[in-house]
């Protein structure tokens, strides 16, 4: 019996992380690696739930940690801080990712595919094409959903021509109208009403470090920013708790309007001046409106990181 290869994306899984893990498992199996298994490192969000329900497929199994020497393939991330507990002692045999590479390190040779595309699923799509492997309807919808999610229906500045082209082809295979399906999917993911404030700031939060400063950027998608801002006071309270508990120097909470492609951010901590420098704008009532800003990876993080 061959050793299992676990395939997973980052903690706080999003639609790309989940769909790409599932598709990578299937691609591996089509290539003869039957011992591949997609797993996840956290709860399925509402947007991803919409996709899985639409297809009637189960979410990958949840894992908390891995054993030393476990064979793994990382998708949609390479940062150990966003990965499974025990990753340092795993045998990483592959990475498929579209994020920057900070301090990734292994002791063994591996397959590493890094492409500056808008989505991991776009890299997988190209892999199918290159290997001339047929894409099933279900796989097409999984990849299309990941692309729609990561690029906000191709409106995010992270979108590349590769994503556009991939989605075009996947739309045909999946037999969906991307705009209609995508809007429903994104809307399903923005229903924030039954989240507590503490959950809100953790739906999609990533931690970073620069020059000894720890900072966190959390993001929620909505179709109505003012609706979320009604809860500003309570949100600030849980953000402050988090800052104190984890010794953060800065906590940025971005509320992103996915229909109009803008964000309003709430920034707290001792380094809020970094945010003001980064966007050449003053915070008012701890808030700042950022026109045309929707991407943490391409807009929020690089600007904040540069000024930290
Ligand atoms: Mn992701
Ligand atoms: Mn992604």
mmCIF file of C-alpha atoms and ligand atoms in Angstrom:
data_model
loop_
_atom_site.group_PDB
_atom_site.id
_atom_site.type_symbol
_atom_site.label_atom_id
_atom_site.label_comp_id
_atom_site.label_asym_id
_atom_site.label_seq_id
_atom_site.Cartn_x
_atom_site.Cartn_y
_atom_site.Cartn_z
ATOM 1 C CA UNK A 1 0.000 0.000 0.000
ATOM 2 C CA UNK A 2 1.399 3.295 -1.090
ATOM 3 C CA UNK A 3 1.669 6.228 1.265
ATOM 4 C CA UNK A 4 -1.147 8.746 1.072
ATOM 5 C CA UNK A 5 -0.373 12.148 -0.409
ATOM 6 C CA UNK A 6 -2.403 14.832 1.343
ATOM 7 C CA UNK A 7 -3.388 17.841 -0.752
ATOM 8 C CA UNK A 8 -4.513 21.035 0.944
ATOM 9 C CA UNK A 9 -4.661 24.807 0.679
ATOM 10 C CA UNK A 10 -4.307 27.400 3.417
ATOM 11 C CA UNK A 11 -6.049 27.796 6.763
ATOM 12 C CA UNK A 12 -9.251 29.831 6.617
ATOM 13 C CA UNK A 13 -9.943 28.023 3.357
ATOM 14 C CA UNK A 14 -11.503 29.986 0.512
ATOM 15 C CA UNK A 15 -13.104 28.703 -2.659
ATOM 16 C CA UNK A 16 -9.803 28.493 -4.573
ATOM 17 C CA UNK A 17 -8.138 26.557 -1.761
ATOM 18 C CA UNK A 18 -10.970 24.005 -1.512
ATOM 19 C CA UNK A 19 -11.774 23.653 -5.222
ATOM 20 C CA UNK A 20 -8.112 23.474 -6.239
ATOM 21 C CA UNK A 21 -7.423 20.783 -3.616
ATOM 22 C CA UNK A 22 -10.325 18.680 -4.929
ATOM 23 C CA UNK A 23 -9.353 19.199 -8.570
ATOM 24 C CA UNK A 24 -5.683 18.450 -7.872
ATOM 25 C CA UNK A 25 -6.703 15.171 -6.242
ATOM 26 C CA UNK A 26 -8.695 14.241 -9.348
ATOM 27 C CA UNK A 27 -5.936 15.333 -11.703
ATOM 28 C CA UNK A 28 -3.452 13.222 -9.749
ATOM 29 C CA UNK A 29 -5.761 10.220 -9.936
ATOM 30 C CA UNK A 30 -6.168 10.686 -13.667
ATOM 31 C CA UNK A 31 -2.364 10.613 -13.782
ATOM 32 C CA UNK A 32 -2.269 7.347 -11.865
ATOM 33 C CA UNK A 33 -1.572 8.664 -8.376
ATOM 34 C CA UNK A 34 -4.517 6.949 -6.705
ATOM 35 C CA UNK A 35 -3.161 7.581 -3.234
ATOM 36 C CA UNK A 36 -3.886 11.349 -3.428
ATOM 37 C CA UNK A 37 -6.367 12.819 -0.987
ATOM 38 C CA UNK A 38 -7.691 16.375 -0.697
ATOM 39 C CA UNK A 39 -8.150 17.609 2.861
ATOM 40 C CA UNK A 40 -8.912 20.998 4.403
ATOM 41 C CA UNK A 41 -7.522 23.024 7.296
ATOM 42 C CA UNK A 42 -10.660 24.835 8.404
ATOM 43 C CA UNK A 43 -14.367 25.415 8.028
ATOM 44 C CA UNK A 44 -15.986 25.752 4.623
ATOM 45 C CA UNK A 45 -17.206 29.310 4.035
ATOM 46 C CA UNK A 46 -20.650 30.135 2.674
ATOM 47 C CA UNK A 47 -19.418 30.838 -0.824
ATOM 48 C CA UNK A 48 -17.662 27.491 -1.091
ATOM 49 C CA UNK A 49 -20.691 25.799 0.450
ATOM 50 C CA UNK A 50 -22.750 27.223 -2.417
ATOM 51 C CA UNK A 51 -20.380 25.594 -4.923
ATOM 52 C CA UNK A 52 -20.316 22.205 -3.191
ATOM 53 C CA UNK A 53 -24.107 22.190 -2.779
ATOM 54 C CA UNK A 54 -24.549 23.157 -6.416
ATOM 55 C CA UNK A 55 -22.534 20.099 -7.388
ATOM 56 C CA UNK A 56 -23.772 17.921 -4.576
ATOM 57 C CA UNK A 57 -20.278 16.956 -3.489
ATOM 58 C CA UNK A 58 -18.826 16.550 -0.025
ATOM 59 C CA UNK A 59 -16.249 18.869 1.455
ATOM 60 C CA UNK A 60 -12.781 17.351 1.922
ATOM 61 C CA UNK A 61 -12.042 15.921 5.346
ATOM 62 C CA UNK A 62 -10.869 18.360 8.026
ATOM 63 C CA UNK A 63 -7.403 17.824 9.476
ATOM 64 C CA UNK A 64 -5.730 19.712 12.319
ATOM 65 C CA UNK A 65 -2.138 18.566 12.113
ATOM 66 C CA UNK A 66 0.073 16.131 10.240
ATOM 67 C CA UNK A 67 2.623 13.541 11.260
ATOM 68 C CA UNK A 68 6.339 13.880 10.655
ATOM 69 C CA UNK A 69 7.329 12.725 7.168
ATOM 70 C CA UNK A 70 3.766 12.899 5.782
ATOM 71 C CA UNK A 71 3.785 13.425 2.027
ATOM 72 C CA UNK A 72 1.916 16.591 1.101
ATOM 73 C CA UNK A 73 1.127 18.860 -1.813
ATOM 74 C CA UNK A 74 0.417 22.474 -0.927
ATOM 75 C CA UNK A 75 -1.975 24.384 -3.162
ATOM 76 C CA UNK A 76 -2.919 28.076 -3.061
ATOM 77 C CA UNK A 77 -0.249 28.901 -0.454
ATOM 78 C CA UNK A 78 3.400 28.321 0.370
ATOM 79 C CA UNK A 79 3.694 30.191 3.663
ATOM 80 C CA UNK A 80 4.163 27.779 6.576
ATOM 81 C CA UNK A 81 2.369 30.271 8.837
ATOM 82 C CA UNK A 82 -0.811 29.759 6.819
ATOM 83 C CA UNK A 83 -0.360 26.016 6.566
ATOM 84 C CA UNK A 84 -1.118 22.958 8.636
ATOM 85 C CA UNK A 85 0.459 22.459 12.041
ATOM 86 C CA UNK A 86 3.495 20.221 11.579
ATOM 87 C CA UNK A 87 4.232 21.357 8.021
ATOM 88 C CA UNK A 88 7.879 22.006 8.961
ATOM 89 C CA UNK A 89 8.416 18.265 9.358
ATOM 90 C CA UNK A 90 6.330 17.120 6.412
ATOM 91 C CA UNK A 91 7.695 15.789 3.164
ATOM 92 C CA UNK A 92 6.510 18.462 0.737
ATOM 93 C CA UNK A 93 6.507 16.835 -2.671
ATOM 94 C CA UNK A 94 4.753 19.619 -4.530
ATOM 95 C CA UNK A 95 3.492 23.189 -4.433
ATOM 96 C CA UNK A 96 1.045 24.782 -6.852
ATOM 97 C CA UNK A 97 0.595 28.405 -5.994
ATOM 98 C CA UNK A 98 0.066 31.960 -7.175
ATOM 99 C CA UNK A 99 1.374 33.879 -4.165
ATOM 100 C CA UNK A 100 4.702 35.536 -3.463
ATOM 101 C CA UNK A 101 7.389 33.351 -1.920
ATOM 102 C CA UNK A 102 8.734 34.603 1.397
ATOM 103 C CA UNK A 103 10.733 32.025 3.283
ATOM 104 C CA UNK A 104 9.727 28.708 1.820
ATOM 105 C CA UNK A 105 12.289 26.020 2.526
ATOM 106 C CA UNK A 106 12.535 22.252 2.101
ATOM 107 C CA UNK A 107 15.300 19.729 2.615
ATOM 108 C CA UNK A 108 14.306 17.614 -0.402
ATOM 109 C CA UNK A 109 13.807 18.385 -4.097
ATOM 110 C CA UNK A 110 10.188 18.932 -5.120
ATOM 111 C CA UNK A 111 7.758 19.948 -7.846
ATOM 112 C CA UNK A 112 7.105 23.653 -7.427
ATOM 113 C CA UNK A 113 4.771 25.458 -9.806
ATOM 114 C CA UNK A 114 4.513 29.176 -9.220
ATOM 115 C CA UNK A 115 2.623 31.328 -11.709
ATOM 116 C CA UNK A 116 1.576 34.930 -11.226
ATOM 117 C CA UNK A 117 -2.012 34.209 -12.276
ATOM 118 C CA UNK A 118 -5.151 35.347 -10.526
ATOM 119 C CA UNK A 119 -5.993 31.885 -9.232
ATOM 120 C CA UNK A 120 -4.476 28.483 -8.450
ATOM 121 C CA UNK A 121 -7.224 26.830 -10.498
ATOM 122 C CA UNK A 122 -5.943 28.639 -13.603
ATOM 123 C CA UNK A 123 -2.593 26.882 -13.126
ATOM 124 C CA UNK A 124 -4.412 23.555 -12.770
ATOM 125 C CA UNK A 125 -6.476 24.284 -15.878
ATOM 126 C CA UNK A 126 -3.246 24.759 -17.857
ATOM 127 C CA UNK A 127 -1.934 21.528 -16.400
ATOM 128 C CA UNK A 128 -4.967 19.654 -17.770
ATOM 129 C CA UNK A 129 -4.392 21.253 -21.171
ATOM 130 C CA UNK A 130 -0.661 20.533 -21.275
ATOM 131 C CA UNK A 131 -1.165 16.911 -20.304
ATOM 132 C CA UNK A 132 -4.140 16.670 -22.682
ATOM 133 C CA UNK A 133 -6.359 15.328 -19.931
ATOM 134 C CA UNK A 134 -10.091 15.753 -20.355
ATOM 135 C CA UNK A 135 -11.832 18.111 -17.949
ATOM 136 C CA UNK A 136 -15.161 16.837 -16.616
ATOM 137 C CA UNK A 137 -18.169 19.103 -16.160
ATOM 138 C CA UNK A 138 -17.738 18.955 -12.406
ATOM 139 C CA UNK A 139 -14.034 19.767 -12.542
ATOM 140 C CA UNK A 140 -14.785 22.660 -14.882
ATOM 141 C CA UNK A 141 -17.309 24.114 -12.461
ATOM 142 C CA UNK A 142 -14.919 23.716 -9.533
ATOM 143 C CA UNK A 143 -12.153 25.546 -11.390
ATOM 144 C CA UNK A 144 -14.529 28.199 -12.737
ATOM 145 C CA UNK A 145 -15.821 28.837 -9.210
ATOM 146 C CA UNK A 146 -12.281 29.263 -7.893
ATOM 147 C CA UNK A 147 -11.441 31.748 -10.648
ATOM 148 C CA UNK A 148 -14.669 33.707 -10.123
ATOM 149 C CA UNK A 149 -13.946 33.838 -6.395
ATOM 150 C CA UNK A 150 -10.290 34.891 -6.554
ATOM 151 C CA UNK A 151 -10.795 37.426 -9.352
ATOM 152 C CA UNK A 152 -14.240 38.635 -8.253
ATOM 153 C CA UNK A 153 -15.711 37.773 -11.630
ATOM 154 C CA UNK A 154 -12.542 38.942 -13.414
ATOM 155 C CA UNK A 155 -12.829 42.443 -11.923
ATOM 156 C CA UNK A 156 -9.980 42.222 -9.436
ATOM 157 C CA UNK A 157 -6.620 43.737 -10.506
ATOM 158 C CA UNK A 158 -5.093 40.313 -9.860
ATOM 159 C CA UNK A 159 -6.885 39.046 -12.974
ATOM 160 C CA UNK A 160 -4.604 38.027 -15.835
ATOM 161 C CA UNK A 161 -5.374 37.142 -19.427
ATOM 162 C CA UNK A 162 -4.763 33.510 -18.460
ATOM 163 C CA UNK A 163 -7.654 33.627 -15.998
ATOM 164 C CA UNK A 164 -9.929 35.251 -18.564
ATOM 165 C CA UNK A 165 -9.127 32.615 -21.137
ATOM 166 C CA UNK A 166 -9.429 29.726 -18.678
ATOM 167 C CA UNK A 167 -12.812 30.913 -17.430
ATOM 168 C CA UNK A 168 -14.048 31.296 -20.993
ATOM 169 C CA UNK A 169 -13.233 27.672 -21.765
ATOM 170 C CA UNK A 170 -14.415 26.350 -18.418
ATOM 171 C CA UNK A 171 -17.753 28.125 -18.845
ATOM 172 C CA UNK A 172 -18.357 26.118 -21.996
ATOM 173 C CA UNK A 173 -17.388 22.795 -20.437
ATOM 174 C CA UNK A 174 -19.386 23.439 -17.255
ATOM 175 C CA UNK A 175 -22.375 24.604 -19.249
ATOM 176 C CA UNK A 176 -23.083 27.617 -17.067
ATOM 177 C CA UNK A 177 -23.558 31.320 -17.574
ATOM 178 C CA UNK A 178 -20.532 32.594 -15.655
ATOM 179 C CA UNK A 179 -22.025 36.002 -14.845
ATOM 180 C CA UNK A 180 -25.298 34.652 -13.470
ATOM 181 C CA UNK A 181 -23.754 31.728 -11.629
ATOM 182 C CA UNK A 182 -20.842 33.827 -10.384
ATOM 183 C CA UNK A 183 -23.014 36.591 -9.005
ATOM 184 C CA UNK A 184 -25.155 34.097 -7.097
ATOM 185 C CA UNK A 185 -22.037 32.393 -5.779
ATOM 186 C CA UNK A 186 -20.417 35.661 -4.654
ATOM 187 C CA UNK A 187 -23.660 36.854 -3.070
ATOM 188 C CA UNK A 188 -23.989 33.585 -1.159
ATOM 189 C CA UNK A 189 -20.562 34.309 0.275
ATOM 190 C CA UNK A 190 -21.425 37.822 1.410
ATOM 191 C CA UNK A 191 -24.266 36.967 3.737
ATOM 192 C CA UNK A 192 -22.646 38.227 6.927
ATOM 193 C CA UNK A 193 -25.660 38.625 9.187
ATOM 194 C CA UNK A 194 -25.304 35.520 11.290
ATOM 195 C CA UNK A 195 -21.596 35.976 11.946
ATOM 196 C CA UNK A 196 -20.540 37.371 15.312
ATOM 197 C CA UNK A 197 -18.011 40.235 15.156
ATOM 198 C CA UNK A 198 -15.329 37.839 16.303
ATOM 199 C CA UNK A 199 -16.167 35.515 13.420
ATOM 200 C CA UNK A 200 -16.291 38.435 10.967
ATOM 201 C CA UNK A 201 -12.676 39.388 11.581
ATOM 202 C CA UNK A 202 -11.614 35.768 11.154
ATOM 203 C CA UNK A 203 -13.517 34.789 8.010
ATOM 204 C CA UNK A 204 -10.508 35.593 5.865
ATOM 205 C CA UNK A 205 -7.597 36.816 7.950
ATOM 206 C CA UNK A 206 -3.904 36.539 7.185
ATOM 207 C CA UNK A 207 -0.988 37.394 9.407
ATOM 208 C CA UNK A 208 2.253 38.955 8.205
ATOM 209 C CA UNK A 209 5.550 40.094 9.649
ATOM 210 C CA UNK A 210 7.914 42.887 8.566
ATOM 211 C CA UNK A 211 10.853 44.442 10.406
ATOM 212 C CA UNK A 212 9.750 42.912 13.677
ATOM 213 C CA UNK A 213 6.195 44.176 13.262
ATOM 214 C CA UNK A 214 3.352 41.698 13.287
ATOM 215 C CA UNK A 215 0.297 42.736 11.350
ATOM 216 C CA UNK A 216 -2.916 41.187 10.235
ATOM 217 C CA UNK A 217 -5.125 41.978 7.272
ATOM 218 C CA UNK A 218 -8.639 40.578 7.367
ATOM 219 C CA UNK A 219 -11.152 40.947 4.595
ATOM 220 C CA UNK A 220 -14.874 40.422 4.123
ATOM 221 C CA UNK A 221 -16.812 40.728 0.904
ATOM 222 C CA UNK A 222 -20.163 42.439 0.828
ATOM 223 C CA UNK A 223 -22.654 44.032 -1.513
ATOM 224 C CA UNK A 224 -23.318 46.802 1.036
ATOM 225 C CA UNK A 225 -20.416 48.345 2.993
ATOM 226 C CA UNK A 226 -22.670 50.520 5.174
ATOM 227 C CA UNK A 227 -24.452 47.418 6.396
ATOM 228 C CA UNK A 228 -21.208 46.102 7.874
ATOM 229 C CA UNK A 229 -20.192 49.529 9.208
ATOM 230 C CA UNK A 230 -23.281 49.585 11.400
ATOM 231 C CA UNK A 231 -21.308 47.153 13.538
ATOM 232 C CA UNK A 232 -18.093 49.221 13.611
ATOM 233 C CA UNK A 233 -18.033 49.712 17.373
ATOM 234 C CA UNK A 234 -18.297 46.001 18.118
ATOM 235 C CA UNK A 235 -15.878 45.114 15.336
ATOM 236 C CA UNK A 236 -13.299 47.515 16.797
ATOM 237 C CA UNK A 237 -13.690 45.907 20.189
ATOM 238 C CA UNK A 238 -12.861 42.411 18.930
ATOM 239 C CA UNK A 239 -10.035 43.802 16.765
ATOM 240 C CA UNK A 240 -8.545 45.454 19.867
ATOM 241 C CA UNK A 241 -8.862 42.185 21.801
ATOM 242 C CA UNK A 242 -7.005 40.401 19.018
ATOM 243 C CA UNK A 243 -4.264 43.072 18.951
ATOM 244 C CA UNK A 244 -3.735 42.720 22.688
ATOM 245 C CA UNK A 245 -3.893 38.956 22.702
ATOM 246 C CA UNK A 246 -1.447 38.432 19.839
ATOM 247 C CA UNK A 247 0.773 41.481 20.236
ATOM 248 C CA UNK A 248 -0.119 42.850 16.803
ATOM 249 C CA UNK A 249 1.240 46.223 15.741
ATOM 250 C CA UNK A 250 -1.468 46.715 13.159
ATOM 251 C CA UNK A 251 -4.814 45.193 12.337
ATOM 252 C CA UNK A 252 -6.521 46.163 9.094
ATOM 253 C CA UNK A 253 -10.075 45.006 8.495
ATOM 254 C CA UNK A 254 -11.131 45.532 4.882
ATOM 255 C CA UNK A 255 -14.790 45.576 3.914
ATOM 256 C CA UNK A 256 -14.867 45.046 0.169
ATOM 257 C CA UNK A 257 -17.806 45.945 -2.063
ATOM 258 C CA UNK A 258 -17.572 43.259 -4.710
ATOM 259 C CA UNK A 259 -20.147 44.813 -7.010
ATOM 260 C CA UNK A 260 -18.543 48.259 -7.224
ATOM 261 C CA UNK A 261 -14.933 47.169 -6.563
ATOM 262 C CA UNK A 262 -14.133 49.448 -3.598
ATOM 263 C CA UNK A 263 -13.119 48.876 -0.001
ATOM 264 C CA UNK A 264 -13.561 50.639 3.293
ATOM 265 C CA UNK A 265 -10.927 49.711 5.844
ATOM 266 C CA UNK A 266 -10.859 49.903 9.608
ATOM 267 C CA UNK A 267 -7.304 50.158 10.949
ATOM 268 C CA UNK A 268 -6.229 49.819 14.573
ATOM 269 C CA UNK A 269 -2.944 49.354 16.435
ATOM 270 C CA UNK A 270 0.251 51.295 17.100
ATOM 271 C CA UNK A 271 1.219 51.368 13.417
ATOM 272 C CA UNK A 272 -1.877 52.869 11.797
ATOM 273 C CA UNK A 273 0.402 55.622 10.441
ATOM 274 C CA UNK A 274 1.726 52.976 8.048
ATOM 275 C CA UNK A 275 -1.726 52.709 6.489
ATOM 276 C CA UNK A 276 -1.955 56.491 6.123
ATOM 277 C CA UNK A 277 1.453 56.554 4.453
ATOM 278 C CA UNK A 278 0.587 53.593 2.240
ATOM 279 C CA UNK A 279 -2.554 55.143 0.799
ATOM 280 C CA UNK A 280 -1.661 58.834 1.245
ATOM 281 C CA UNK A 281 -4.881 59.469 3.083
ATOM 282 C CA UNK A 282 -5.921 60.182 6.670
ATOM 283 C CA UNK A 283 -7.908 57.770 8.749
ATOM 284 C CA UNK A 284 -11.120 59.293 10.032
ATOM 285 C CA UNK A 285 -12.885 57.566 12.871
ATOM 286 C CA UNK A 286 -10.304 54.766 12.298
ATOM 287 C CA UNK A 287 -11.675 54.367 8.783
ATOM 288 C CA UNK A 288 -10.556 55.018 5.241
ATOM 289 C CA UNK A 289 -12.376 54.577 1.933
ATOM 290 C CA UNK A 290 -10.177 53.093 -0.797
ATOM 291 C CA UNK A 291 -11.578 53.497 -4.252
ATOM 292 C CA UNK A 292 -10.819 50.662 -6.644
ATOM 293 C CA UNK A 293 -9.123 48.585 -3.940
ATOM 294 C CA UNK A 294 -10.337 44.992 -3.756
ATOM 295 C CA UNK A 295 -7.223 42.837 -3.518
ATOM 296 C CA UNK A 296 -5.295 42.119 -0.352
ATOM 297 C CA UNK A 297 -2.528 40.434 -2.283
ATOM 298 C CA UNK A 298 -1.993 43.081 -4.947
ATOM 299 C CA UNK A 299 -3.150 46.295 -3.316
ATOM 300 C CA UNK A 300 -3.469 46.221 0.471
ATOM 301 C CA UNK A 301 -0.529 44.007 1.422
ATOM 302 C CA UNK A 302 2.202 45.388 -0.901
ATOM 303 C CA UNK A 303 1.399 48.991 0.005
ATOM 304 C CA UNK A 304 1.286 48.317 3.718
ATOM 305 C CA UNK A 305 4.318 46.027 3.636
ATOM 306 C CA UNK A 306 6.402 48.621 1.766
ATOM 307 C CA UNK A 307 5.718 51.237 4.414
ATOM 308 C CA UNK A 308 6.030 48.988 7.469
HETATM 309 MN MN1 LIG B 1 -6.734 31.463 -1.280
HETATM 310 MN MN1 LIG B 2 -5.979 31.645 -4.673
#
